[in-house]
Amino acid sequence: MNVPGDGGRTSTPLTGELVTLLAREHQSVLVVASPADNARQAFIPATEALRSAGAGPTVVVSPHLHALDCANAAARRQGLTTSMISSRNRESGDDAYAALAARKVDILLITEKRLANAEFERLALPHLLTSGLLVVDEAETISRSHRGFAHGYGQAVHRLLDQAPGAAVLALSGSGTYEAVSDLNAILGPASITVRRPILDTSLSLAVVNDLAPAARIAWATDAVEAAGGPAIVYARDQREAELLSELLASRGNIVYVQDPRGEATPTAEETPPDVVVTHAPGFAAPEAWSAFTTVVRTRPPMSLTSYHDQLTRRGSLAPDATATILVAPDAERRRRRPEPSTGRVNEVAVEVLMELRAADVPRNAEWLEDATNASLDLVGLAIRRLRDGGAVANEGKLWRATGSSWSAPVETERPAKPDSPDDIKRYLAGDGCLMELIAAALGESGPGPCGRCTTGAKSAPQPGPRRTRRHS
């Protein structure tokens, strides 16, 4: 299929042909594929070819830390030298920059927030002018028409593309809609090539349960996990709900893995495979050694159907015929949600938090900072996160201290109006049609027809059944 106005070709080459396009023909390629598609790993052999020819390092950027962890592990298995820059390993950031300057790094992996950091622009960008390949994950979000563009990732990637105009770009997108593909082709240039692979996972059984109050959501999720008869994952609304769910599930004899409060730690293959994973991090990914999940429960609606499908299918972590259910709050509760604080307000609290920590003689916790700044705990948490990403504060367990590094508040950008919920999400939650067909339409794929398995509404949704013996008792 040719996308009108893109000036490029659309084809379906194998991974080997992708390597030829990227490394030998130096073409920019947009790959529209599911997160588990092997075509997304083409950057590894392409890097080997480019480095052998004397090109600079490959740069991989993603808004999801776990995606970089997976890419890092895959590259190292092939003998490539990698370095990762993220908020999780700030202490080793200087070593990463030094290795980059010495051209000892084959692949540099960097998270969204560090990509937008002034330190990265000062220390890394000058060495990326010779980059042979740029790999952009979640490429659909760098379109200026995307509702999340103004939140940082899209703007940071555009700056990176401007700094390395001669590099080939491998853009990885989980959305094949006309708008997404057209925008990305325009960004990548008229000579770019679009590769389409199957995206939709038609084996999923999809469900929505409406009008559940907080306690009812926790009870429903707990009973559903108990009835699953296989590994399950629950995406909680926030850390507090994640802790409540994990405590309740553990009290019933389940082995529970709980994501760390910041959502940054990635479990290792050596950890005991749990019965249940509870996390509030949308981008969580389990080690390949863990069993595939048979049940997925979200206790809040996703931002979009594209991101929801990406979450479900990332790295193929679901078992065939898995069930994925979204639990929806009553309308009244959804209307009571507080609006997100502005960037300017978060910056104001961040300045106050940094002043308090610099004046303190010992590290302080978030509750102490809440009292000291007279700001809400949520605002203090956002401010601490911003300061941490900028290197101005560091944690010692649950305590925080100033590092002595300078910090400048990021410039507030004008955000586009954010609707309460996209139309496709509203239709999905209301059960206005086959849920599988609605996801197919959001992905830009022709649907398989009504699946006959999806259910919506409190009465028709699959209800938790009798408990079964867990794998670990």
CSV table of C-alpha atoms in Angstrom, one decimal:
chain,number,residue,atom,x,y,z
A,1,MET,CA,0.0,0.0,0.0
A,2,ASN,CA,1.3,3.4,-0.9
A,3,VAL,CA,0.5,6.2,1.5
A,4,PRO,CA,-0.5,9.3,-0.5
A,5,GLY,CA,1.9,12.1,-0.1
A,6,ASP,CA,4.7,10.1,1.5
A,7,GLY,CA,6.7,9.7,-1.7
A,8,GLY,CA,8.0,6.4,-0.5
A,9,ARG,CA,7.5,2.7,-1.0
A,10,THR,CA,5.6,0.3,1.2
A,11,SER,CA,6.8,-3.3,1.2
A,12,THR,CA,7.2,-6.3,3.5
A,13,PRO,CA,10.8,-7.3,3.4
A,14,LEU,CA,12.3,-9.9,5.8
A,15,THR,CA,14.7,-8.8,8.6
A,16,GLY,CA,17.7,-9.4,6.3
A,17,GLU,CA,16.3,-7.0,3.8
A,18,LEU,CA,15.7,-4.5,6.5
A,19,VAL,CA,19.4,-4.7,7.4
A,20,THR,CA,20.3,-4.0,3.8
A,21,LEU,CA,18.0,-1.0,3.6
A,22,LEU,CA,19.4,0.5,6.9
A,23,ALA,CA,23.1,-0.4,6.8
A,24,ARG,CA,24.0,-0.6,3.1
A,25,GLU,CA,21.4,1.7,1.3
A,26,HIS,CA,21.3,4.0,4.4
A,27,GLN,CA,17.5,4.3,4.0
A,28,SER,CA,15.2,5.4,6.8
A,29,VAL,CA,12.5,2.8,7.5
A,30,LEU,CA,9.2,2.9,9.3
A,31,VAL,CA,8.3,-0.6,10.7
A,32,VAL,CA,4.6,-0.9,11.6
A,33,ALA,CA,4.5,-4.1,13.7
A,34,SER,CA,3.5,-5.6,17.0
A,35,PRO,CA,5.9,-5.2,19.8
A,36,ALA,CA,6.8,-9.0,19.7
A,37,ASP,CA,7.7,-8.9,16.0
A,38,ASN,CA,11.3,-10.0,15.2
A,39,ALA,CA,11.5,-7.3,12.6
A,40,ARG,CA,11.9,-4.8,15.5
A,41,GLN,CA,15.3,-6.4,16.3
A,42,ALA,CA,16.8,-5.6,12.8
A,43,PHE,CA,18.8,-2.8,14.4
A,44,ILE,CA,21.2,-5.4,16.0
A,45,PRO,CA,22.6,-6.9,12.7
A,46,ALA,CA,22.3,-3.5,11.1
A,47,THR,CA,24.5,-2.1,13.9
A,48,GLU,CA,27.1,-4.9,13.3
A,49,ALA,CA,27.3,-4.0,9.6
A,50,LEU,CA,27.5,-0.2,10.2
A,51,ARG,CA,30.2,-0.5,12.9
A,52,SER,CA,32.2,-2.8,10.7
A,53,ALA,CA,32.1,-0.1,8.0
A,54,GLY,CA,33.4,2.5,10.5
A,55,ALA,CA,30.1,4.2,11.4
A,56,GLY,CA,29.4,5.7,14.8
A,57,PRO,CA,27.1,4.1,17.5
A,58,THR,CA,23.5,3.2,17.1
A,59,VAL,CA,21.2,5.3,19.3
A,60,VAL,CA,18.1,3.6,20.7
A,61,VAL,CA,15.5,5.8,22.4
A,62,SER,CA,12.2,4.8,24.0
A,63,PRO,CA,9.7,6.1,26.6
A,64,HIS,CA,9.7,2.7,28.2
A,65,LEU,CA,12.6,1.6,30.4
A,66,HIS,CA,11.8,-2.1,30.1
A,67,ALA,CA,11.9,-1.9,26.2
A,68,LEU,CA,15.5,-0.6,26.5
A,69,ASP,CA,16.3,-3.4,29.0
A,70,CYS,CA,15.1,-6.0,26.4
A,71,ALA,CA,17.0,-4.3,23.6
A,72,ASN,CA,20.1,-4.1,25.7
A,73,ALA,CA,20.0,-7.8,26.6
A,74,ALA,CA,19.4,-8.8,23.0
A,75,ALA,CA,22.3,-6.7,21.8
A,76,ARG,CA,24.7,-8.0,24.4
A,77,ARG,CA,23.8,-11.6,23.5
A,78,GLN,CA,25.2,-10.8,20.0
A,79,GLY,CA,28.4,-9.5,21.5
A,80,LEU,CA,27.8,-5.8,21.0
A,81,THR,CA,29.0,-3.2,23.5
A,82,THR,CA,26.1,-1.3,24.9
A,83,SER,CA,25.6,1.6,27.4
A,84,MET,CA,22.4,2.7,28.9
A,85,ILE,CA,21.6,6.2,30.3
A,86,SER,CA,18.5,6.3,32.5
A,87,SER,CA,17.3,7.7,35.8
A,88,ARG,CA,18.0,4.3,37.2
A,89,ASN,CA,21.7,4.4,36.6
A,90,ARG,CA,22.5,8.1,36.9
A,91,GLU,CA,25.7,7.3,38.9
A,92,SER,CA,27.2,5.5,35.8
A,93,GLY,CA,26.1,8.2,33.4
A,94,ASP,CA,29.6,9.8,33.4
A,95,ASP,CA,31.1,6.5,32.4
A,96,ALA,CA,28.6,6.1,29.6
A,97,TYR,CA,29.4,9.5,28.2
A,98,ALA,CA,33.1,8.8,28.5
A,99,ALA,CA,32.8,5.5,26.6
A,100,LEU,CA,30.7,7.3,24.0
A,101,ALA,CA,33.3,10.0,23.5
A,102,ALA,CA,36.0,7.3,23.1
A,103,ARG,CA,33.9,5.5,20.5
A,104,LYS,CA,33.9,2.3,22.6
A,105,VAL,CA,30.1,2.0,22.5
A,106,ASP,CA,28.2,0.1,19.7
A,107,ILE,CA,24.7,0.9,21.0
A,108,LEU,CA,23.7,3.7,23.3
A,109,LEU,CA,20.2,3.3,24.8
A,110,ILE,CA,18.5,6.2,26.5
A,111,THR,CA,15.2,6.8,28.1
A,112,GLU,CA,12.8,9.6,27.3
A,113,LYS,CA,13.6,11.8,30.3
A,114,ARG,CA,17.3,11.6,30.0
A,115,LEU,CA,17.0,12.3,26.3
A,116,ALA,CA,15.4,15.7,27.2
A,117,ASN,CA,18.1,16.4,29.8
A,118,ALA,CA,20.5,19.3,29.4
A,119,GLU,CA,23.4,17.0,30.4
A,120,PHE,CA,22.7,14.6,27.5
A,121,GLU,CA,22.5,17.5,25.0
A,122,ARG,CA,25.9,18.8,26.3
A,123,LEU,CA,27.8,15.6,26.7
A,124,ALA,CA,26.3,13.2,24.2
A,125,LEU,CA,24.8,15.0,21.2
A,126,PRO,CA,28.2,16.2,19.9
A,127,HIS,CA,29.3,12.6,19.6
A,128,LEU,CA,26.2,11.5,17.8
A,129,LEU,CA,26.8,13.5,14.7
A,130,THR,CA,28.5,10.4,13.3
A,131,SER,CA,25.7,8.1,14.4
A,132,GLY,CA,25.1,5.4,11.9
A,133,LEU,CA,21.5,4.5,13.0
A,134,LEU,CA,18.8,6.0,15.2
A,135,VAL,CA,16.1,3.7,16.5
A,136,VAL,CA,13.0,5.4,17.7
A,137,ASP,CA,10.5,3.2,19.7
A,138,GLU,CA,6.9,4.3,20.0
A,139,ALA,CA,7.4,6.3,16.8
A,140,GLU,CA,3.7,7.2,16.5
A,141,THR,CA,4.1,9.5,19.5
A,142,ILE,CA,6.7,11.8,17.8
A,143,SER,CA,4.0,13.0,15.4
A,144,ARG,CA,3.0,16.6,16.1
A,145,SER,CA,-0.6,15.6,15.9
A,146,HIS,CA,-0.2,13.0,18.6
A,147,ARG,CA,-2.0,13.9,21.8
A,148,GLY,CA,1.1,13.2,23.9
A,149,PHE,CA,3.6,15.1,21.7
A,150,ALA,CA,3.9,18.1,24.0
A,151,HIS,CA,4.8,15.9,27.0
A,152,GLY,CA,8.5,15.8,26.0
A,153,TYR,CA,9.3,12.6,24.1
A,154,GLY,CA,8.2,13.8,20.7
A,155,GLN,CA,10.0,17.1,21.0
A,156,ALA,CA,13.2,15.5,22.3
A,157,VAL,CA,13.3,13.0,19.5
A,158,HIS,CA,12.8,15.8,16.9
A,159,ARG,CA,15.9,17.6,18.4
A,160,LEU,CA,17.9,14.3,18.1
A,161,LEU,CA,16.9,13.9,14.5
A,162,ASP,CA,17.9,17.5,13.8
A,163,GLN,CA,21.3,16.9,15.4
A,164,ALA,CA,22.1,13.8,13.2
A,165,PRO,CA,20.6,14.5,9.8
A,166,GLY,CA,22.8,12.0,8.0
A,167,ALA,CA,21.8,9.0,10.1
A,168,ALA,CA,19.4,6.3,8.9
A,169,VAL,CA,16.3,6.0,11.1
A,170,LEU,CA,14.5,2.9,12.1
A,171,ALA,CA,11.1,4.1,13.4
A,172,LEU,CA,9.1,1.4,15.3
A,173,SER,CA,5.4,2.0,15.4
A,174,GLY,CA,2.5,0.0,16.9
A,175,SER,CA,-0.1,2.0,15.0
A,176,GLY,CA,-0.7,1.6,11.3
A,177,THR,CA,-3.5,4.2,10.8
A,178,TYR,CA,-3.4,6.5,7.8
A,179,GLU,CA,-2.7,9.5,10.0
A,180,ALA,CA,0.1,7.9,11.9
A,181,VAL,CA,1.9,6.5,8.8
A,182,SER,CA,1.4,9.8,6.8
A,183,ASP,CA,2.9,11.9,9.6
A,184,LEU,CA,5.8,9.6,10.2
A,185,ASN,CA,6.7,9.4,6.5
A,186,ALA,CA,6.7,13.2,6.3
A,187,ILE,CA,9.1,13.3,9.3
A,188,LEU,CA,11.4,10.6,7.9
A,189,GLY,CA,11.5,12.1,4.5
A,190,PRO,CA,10.2,11.3,1.0
A,191,ALA,CA,12.7,8.5,0.4
A,192,SER,CA,11.6,6.6,3.5
A,193,ILE,CA,10.2,3.1,3.2
A,194,THR,CA,7.3,1.7,5.2
A,195,VAL,CA,7.2,-1.9,6.2
A,196,ARG,CA,3.9,-3.4,7.4
A,197,ARG,CA,3.7,-6.5,9.5
A,198,PRO,CA,0.6,-8.0,11.2
A,199,ILE,CA,-0.2,-6.1,14.4
A,200,LEU,CA,-3.5,-7.4,15.8
A,201,ASP,CA,-3.5,-10.4,18.3
A,202,THR,CA,-6.8,-12.0,17.4
A,203,SER,CA,-6.3,-14.7,20.1
A,204,LEU,CA,-7.2,-12.4,22.9
A,205,SER,CA,-10.5,-12.5,24.8
A,206,LEU,CA,-11.4,-8.9,25.7
A,207,ALA,CA,-13.8,-7.7,28.4
A,208,VAL,CA,-14.9,-4.6,30.2
A,209,VAL,CA,-16.6,-4.4,33.6
A,210,ASN,CA,-18.3,-1.1,34.3
A,211,ASP,CA,-19.4,0.9,37.4
A,212,LEU,CA,-17.0,-0.6,40.0
A,213,ALA,CA,-16.2,1.5,43.0
A,214,PRO,CA,-12.6,1.3,44.4
A,215,ALA,CA,-13.3,-1.5,46.9
A,216,ALA,CA,-15.2,-3.4,44.2
A,217,ARG,CA,-12.4,-3.1,41.7
A,218,ILE,CA,-9.9,-4.5,44.2
A,219,ALA,CA,-12.3,-7.4,45.1
A,220,TRP,CA,-13.1,-8.1,41.4
A,221,ALA,CA,-9.4,-8.2,40.4
A,222,THR,CA,-8.4,-10.4,43.4
A,223,ASP,CA,-11.2,-12.9,42.7
A,224,ALA,CA,-10.4,-12.9,38.9
A,225,VAL,CA,-6.7,-13.7,39.6
A,226,GLU,CA,-7.7,-16.4,42.0
A,227,ALA,CA,-9.9,-18.0,39.4
A,228,ALA,CA,-7.4,-17.7,36.6
A,229,GLY,CA,-5.6,-21.0,37.0
A,230,GLY,CA,-2.4,-19.5,35.6
A,231,PRO,CA,0.0,-16.6,35.9
A,232,ALA,CA,-1.8,-13.2,36.0
A,233,ILE,CA,-0.8,-9.5,35.9
A,234,VAL,CA,-2.8,-6.6,37.3
A,235,TYR,CA,-2.1,-3.1,36.3
A,236,ALA,CA,-3.2,-1.0,39.2
A,237,ARG,CA,-4.3,2.7,39.2
A,238,ASP,CA,-1.5,3.8,41.5
A,239,GLN,CA,1.1,2.6,43.9
A,240,ARG,CA,-1.4,2.6,46.9
A,241,GLU,CA,-3.8,0.4,45.0
A,242,ALA,CA,-0.9,-1.9,43.9
A,243,GLU,CA,0.1,-2.4,47.5
A,244,LEU,CA,-3.4,-3.2,48.7
A,245,LEU,CA,-3.9,-5.7,45.9
A,246,SER,CA,-0.5,-7.4,46.5
A,247,GLU,CA,-1.1,-7.6,50.3
A,248,LEU,CA,-4.5,-9.2,49.7
A,249,LEU,CA,-3.3,-11.6,47.1
A,250,ALA,CA,-0.3,-12.6,49.2
A,251,SER,CA,-2.5,-13.2,52.2
A,252,ARG,CA,-4.3,-15.9,50.1
A,253,GLY,CA,-1.2,-17.8,49.5
A,254,ASN,CA,-0.1,-16.4,46.2
A,255,ILE,CA,3.5,-15.6,45.3
A,256,VAL,CA,3.3,-11.9,44.3
A,257,TYR,CA,5.8,-9.8,42.5
A,258,VAL,CA,5.2,-6.1,43.1
A,259,GLN,CA,6.8,-3.4,40.9
A,260,ASP,CA,8.9,-0.9,42.8
A,261,PRO,CA,7.3,2.4,43.7
A,262,ARG,CA,9.0,4.3,40.9
A,263,GLY,CA,8.1,1.6,38.3
A,264,GLU,CA,11.8,1.4,37.3
A,265,ALA,CA,13.2,-1.9,38.4
A,266,THR,CA,13.0,-4.7,36.0
A,267,PRO,CA,12.7,-8.3,37.4
A,268,THR,CA,15.5,-10.7,36.5
A,269,ALA,CA,15.1,-14.2,35.1
A,270,GLU,CA,16.6,-15.5,38.4
A,271,GLU,CA,13.7,-14.3,40.4
A,272,THR,CA,11.0,-17.0,41.3
A,273,PRO,CA,8.2,-16.8,38.7
A,274,PRO,CA,5.2,-15.5,40.6
A,275,ASP,CA,1.6,-16.4,40.5
A,276,VAL,CA,0.7,-12.7,40.1
A,277,VAL,CA,2.5,-9.5,39.1
A,278,VAL,CA,1.0,-6.3,40.4
A,279,THR,CA,2.3,-3.0,39.0
A,280,HIS,CA,1.2,0.5,38.3
A,281,ALA,CA,3.8,0.9,35.5
A,282,PRO,CA,2.1,0.6,32.1
A,283,GLY,CA,5.3,-0.5,30.4
A,284,PHE,CA,6.1,-3.5,32.7
A,285,ALA,CA,7.6,-6.5,30.9
A,286,ALA,CA,8.3,-9.9,32.5
A,287,PRO,CA,11.6,-11.9,31.9
A,288,GLU,CA,11.4,-14.4,29.1
A,289,ALA,CA,11.9,-17.2,31.6
A,290,TRP,CA,8.6,-16.4,33.3
A,291,SER,CA,5.5,-18.1,32.2
A,292,ALA,CA,3.2,-16.2,29.8
A,293,PHE,CA,0.3,-14.5,31.5
A,294,THR,CA,-3.2,-16.1,31.0
A,295,THR,CA,-5.1,-13.2,32.7
A,296,VAL,CA,-4.6,-9.4,32.5
A,297,VAL,CA,-6.6,-6.9,34.6
A,298,ARG,CA,-6.4,-3.2,34.3
A,299,THR,CA,-8.1,-1.2,37.1
A,300,ARG,CA,-8.3,2.0,35.0
A,301,PRO,CA,-8.9,2.7,31.3
A,302,PRO,CA,-5.8,3.1,29.0
A,303,MET,CA,-5.0,6.4,27.2
A,304,SER,CA,-5.7,4.8,23.8
A,305,LEU,CA,-6.6,1.5,22.3
A,306,THR,CA,-3.3,1.5,20.5
A,307,SER,CA,-1.3,1.8,23.7
A,308,TYR,CA,-3.6,-0.8,25.3
A,309,HIS,CA,-2.9,-3.4,22.6
A,310,ASP,CA,0.8,-2.5,22.7
A,311,GLN,CA,0.8,-3.1,26.5
A,312,LEU,CA,-0.9,-6.5,26.0
A,313,THR,CA,1.3,-7.8,23.2
A,314,ARG,CA,4.7,-6.3,24.2
A,315,ARG,CA,7.4,-9.0,23.9
A,316,GLY,CA,4.8,-11.7,23.5
A,317,SER,CA,4.2,-11.9,27.3
A,318,LEU,CA,0.7,-13.3,27.0
A,319,ALA,CA,-0.4,-16.9,26.6
A,320,PRO,CA,-2.5,-17.9,23.6
A,321,ASP,CA,-6.2,-17.2,24.3
A,322,ALA,CA,-5.4,-14.9,27.3
A,323,THR,CA,-8.2,-12.8,28.8
A,324,ALA,CA,-7.7,-9.0,29.2
A,325,THR,CA,-10.3,-7.1,31.3
A,326,ILE,CA,-10.6,-3.4,32.0
A,327,LEU,CA,-12.4,-2.4,35.2
A,328,VAL,CA,-14.1,1.0,34.9
A,329,ALA,CA,-15.1,3.4,37.7
A,330,PRO,CA,-18.6,4.8,38.0
A,331,ASP,CA,-19.2,8.0,36.0
A,332,ALA,CA,-19.4,10.1,39.2
A,333,GLU,CA,-16.0,8.9,40.3
A,334,ARG,CA,-14.4,9.6,36.9
A,335,ARG,CA,-15.8,13.2,37.1
A,336,ARG,CA,-14.3,13.7,40.5
A,337,ARG,CA,-10.7,13.1,39.3
A,338,ARG,CA,-8.5,16.1,39.8
A,339,PRO,CA,-6.9,17.7,36.8
A,340,GLU,CA,-3.2,17.2,36.2
A,341,PRO,CA,-1.1,20.0,37.7
A,342,SER,CA,0.5,22.3,35.2
A,343,THR,CA,4.2,22.1,34.4
A,344,GLY,CA,4.7,25.5,35.9
A,345,ARG,CA,3.2,24.5,39.2
A,346,VAL,CA,5.3,21.3,39.4
A,347,ASN,CA,8.4,23.5,38.7
A,348,GLU,CA,7.5,25.9,41.5
A,349,VAL,CA,7.2,23.0,44.0
A,350,ALA,CA,10.4,21.5,42.6
A,351,VAL,CA,12.3,24.7,43.4
A,352,GLU,CA,10.9,24.7,47.0
A,353,VAL,CA,11.7,21.0,47.5
A,354,LEU,CA,15.3,21.5,46.3
A,355,MET,CA,15.8,24.5,48.6
A,356,GLU,CA,14.5,22.5,51.6
A,357,LEU,CA,16.8,19.5,50.8
A,358,ARG,CA,19.8,21.8,50.4
A,359,ALA,CA,19.1,23.4,53.7
A,360,ALA,CA,18.5,20.1,55.5
A,361,ASP,CA,21.3,18.4,57.3
A,362,VAL,CA,20.0,14.9,56.7
A,363,PRO,CA,18.0,13.2,53.9
A,364,ARG,CA,14.2,13.7,54.2
A,365,ASN,CA,11.2,11.7,53.1
A,366,ALA,CA,8.3,12.9,50.9
A,367,GLU,CA,6.0,13.4,53.9
A,368,TRP,CA,8.5,15.8,55.5
A,369,LEU,CA,8.7,17.7,52.3
A,370,GLU,CA,4.9,17.8,52.0
A,371,ASP,CA,4.8,19.6,55.4
A,372,ALA,CA,7.8,21.9,54.6
A,373,THR,CA,6.5,23.1,51.2
A,374,ASN,CA,2.8,23.0,52.1
A,375,ALA,CA,2.1,21.2,48.8
A,376,SER,CA,0.2,18.0,48.2
A,377,LEU,CA,2.0,14.7,48.4
A,378,ASP,CA,1.2,14.1,44.7
A,379,LEU,CA,2.8,17.4,43.8
A,380,VAL,CA,5.8,16.7,45.9
A,381,GLY,CA,6.2,13.3,44.2
A,382,LEU,CA,6.1,14.9,40.7
A,383,ALA,CA,8.6,17.5,41.8
A,384,ILE,CA,11.0,14.9,43.2
A,385,ARG,CA,10.8,12.9,40.0
A,386,ARG,CA,11.6,16.0,38.0
A,387,LEU,CA,14.6,16.9,40.2
A,388,ARG,CA,15.8,13.3,40.2
A,389,ASP,CA,15.7,13.1,36.4
A,390,GLY,CA,17.7,16.3,36.3
A,391,GLY,CA,20.3,14.9,38.7
A,392,ALA,CA,19.6,17.4,41.5
A,393,VAL,CA,18.4,14.9,44.1
A,394,ALA,CA,19.1,11.3,44.8
A,395,ASN,CA,17.4,8.8,47.0
A,396,GLU,CA,18.6,6.7,50.0
A,397,GLY,CA,15.8,4.2,50.3
A,398,LYS,CA,12.7,6.3,50.9
A,399,LEU,CA,14.7,9.4,51.8
A,400,TRP,CA,15.9,12.1,49.5
A,401,ARG,CA,19.0,14.4,49.5
A,402,ALA,CA,20.3,17.2,47.3
A,403,THR,CA,23.3,16.1,45.2
A,404,GLY,CA,24.8,19.5,44.9
A,405,SER,CA,24.2,19.6,41.1
A,406,SER,CA,22.6,22.7,39.5
A,407,TRP,CA,19.1,22.4,38.3
A,408,SER,CA,17.0,24.6,35.9
A,409,ALA,CA,13.3,24.2,35.6
A,410,PRO,CA,12.3,23.0,32.1
A,411,VAL,CA,10.5,25.5,30.0
A,412,GLU,CA,6.7,25.1,30.1
A,413,THR,CA,5.3,24.3,26.7
A,414,GLU,CA,1.7,24.9,25.6
A,415,ARG,CA,-0.2,21.6,25.7
A,416,PRO,CA,-2.9,20.8,23.3
A,417,ALA,CA,-6.4,20.5,24.8
A,418,LYS,CA,-6.7,17.1,26.3
A,419,PRO,CA,-10.1,15.4,25.8
A,420,ASP,CA,-11.6,13.4,28.6
A,421,SER,CA,-11.2,10.3,26.5
A,422,PRO,CA,-10.7,9.5,22.8
A,423,ASP,CA,-13.8,8.4,21.0
A,424,ASP,CA,-12.5,4.9,20.4
A,425,ILE,CA,-11.9,4.4,24.1
A,426,LYS,CA,-15.4,5.7,24.9
A,427,ARG,CA,-16.9,3.2,22.4
A,428,TYR,CA,-14.7,0.4,23.8
A,429,LEU,CA,-15.7,1.0,27.4
A,430,ALA,CA,-19.4,1.3,26.4
A,431,GLY,CA,-19.2,-1.9,24.4
A,432,ASP,CA,-20.4,-0.1,21.2
A,433,GLY,CA,-19.4,-3.0,18.9
A,434,CYS,CA,-17.0,-5.9,19.0
A,435,LEU,CA,-14.0,-4.9,21.2
A,436,MET,CA,-11.6,-6.8,18.8
A,437,GLU,CA,-12.9,-4.8,15.8
A,438,LEU,CA,-12.6,-1.5,17.7
A,439,ILE,CA,-8.9,-2.3,18.5
A,440,ALA,CA,-8.3,-3.4,14.9
A,441,ALA,CA,-9.7,0.0,13.6
A,442,ALA,CA,-7.5,1.9,16.1
A,443,LEU,CA,-4.4,0.0,14.8
A,444,GLY,CA,-5.3,0.7,11.2
A,445,GLU,CA,-5.9,-3.0,10.3
A,446,SER,CA,-8.9,-4.6,8.7
A,447,GLY,CA,-10.7,-6.5,11.5
A,448,PRO,CA,-11.4,-10.2,11.4
A,449,GLY,CA,-15.1,-9.6,11.9
A,450,PRO,CA,-16.9,-10.0,15.2
A,451,CYS,CA,-14.8,-12.3,17.4
A,452,GLY,CA,-17.7,-13.6,19.4
A,453,ARG,CA,-15.6,-13.7,22.6
A,454,CYS,CA,-15.6,-10.1,23.9
A,455,THR,CA,-18.0,-9.1,26.7
A,456,THR,CA,-18.9,-5.8,28.3
A,457,GLY,CA,-21.1,-4.7,31.2
A,458,ALA,CA,-21.1,-5.8,34.8
A,459,LYS,CA,-23.5,-8.7,34.1
A,460,SER,CA,-22.2,-10.1,30.8
A,461,ALA,CA,-18.5,-9.8,31.6
A,462,PRO,CA,-16.7,-13.0,32.7
A,463,GLN,CA,-17.2,-13.2,36.4
A,464,PRO,CA,-14.6,-14.7,38.8
A,465,GLY,CA,-15.2,-18.4,39.2
A,466,PRO,CA,-14.3,-20.9,41.9
A,467,ARG,CA,-10.7,-20.7,43.1
A,468,ARG,CA,-8.3,-23.2,41.7
A,469,THR,CA,-5.1,-24.5,43.3
A,470,ARG,CA,-2.2,-22.2,42.6
A,471,ARG,CA,1.0,-23.3,41.1
A,472,HIS,CA,2.7,-22.5,44.4
A,473,SER,CA,0.9,-23.4,47.6
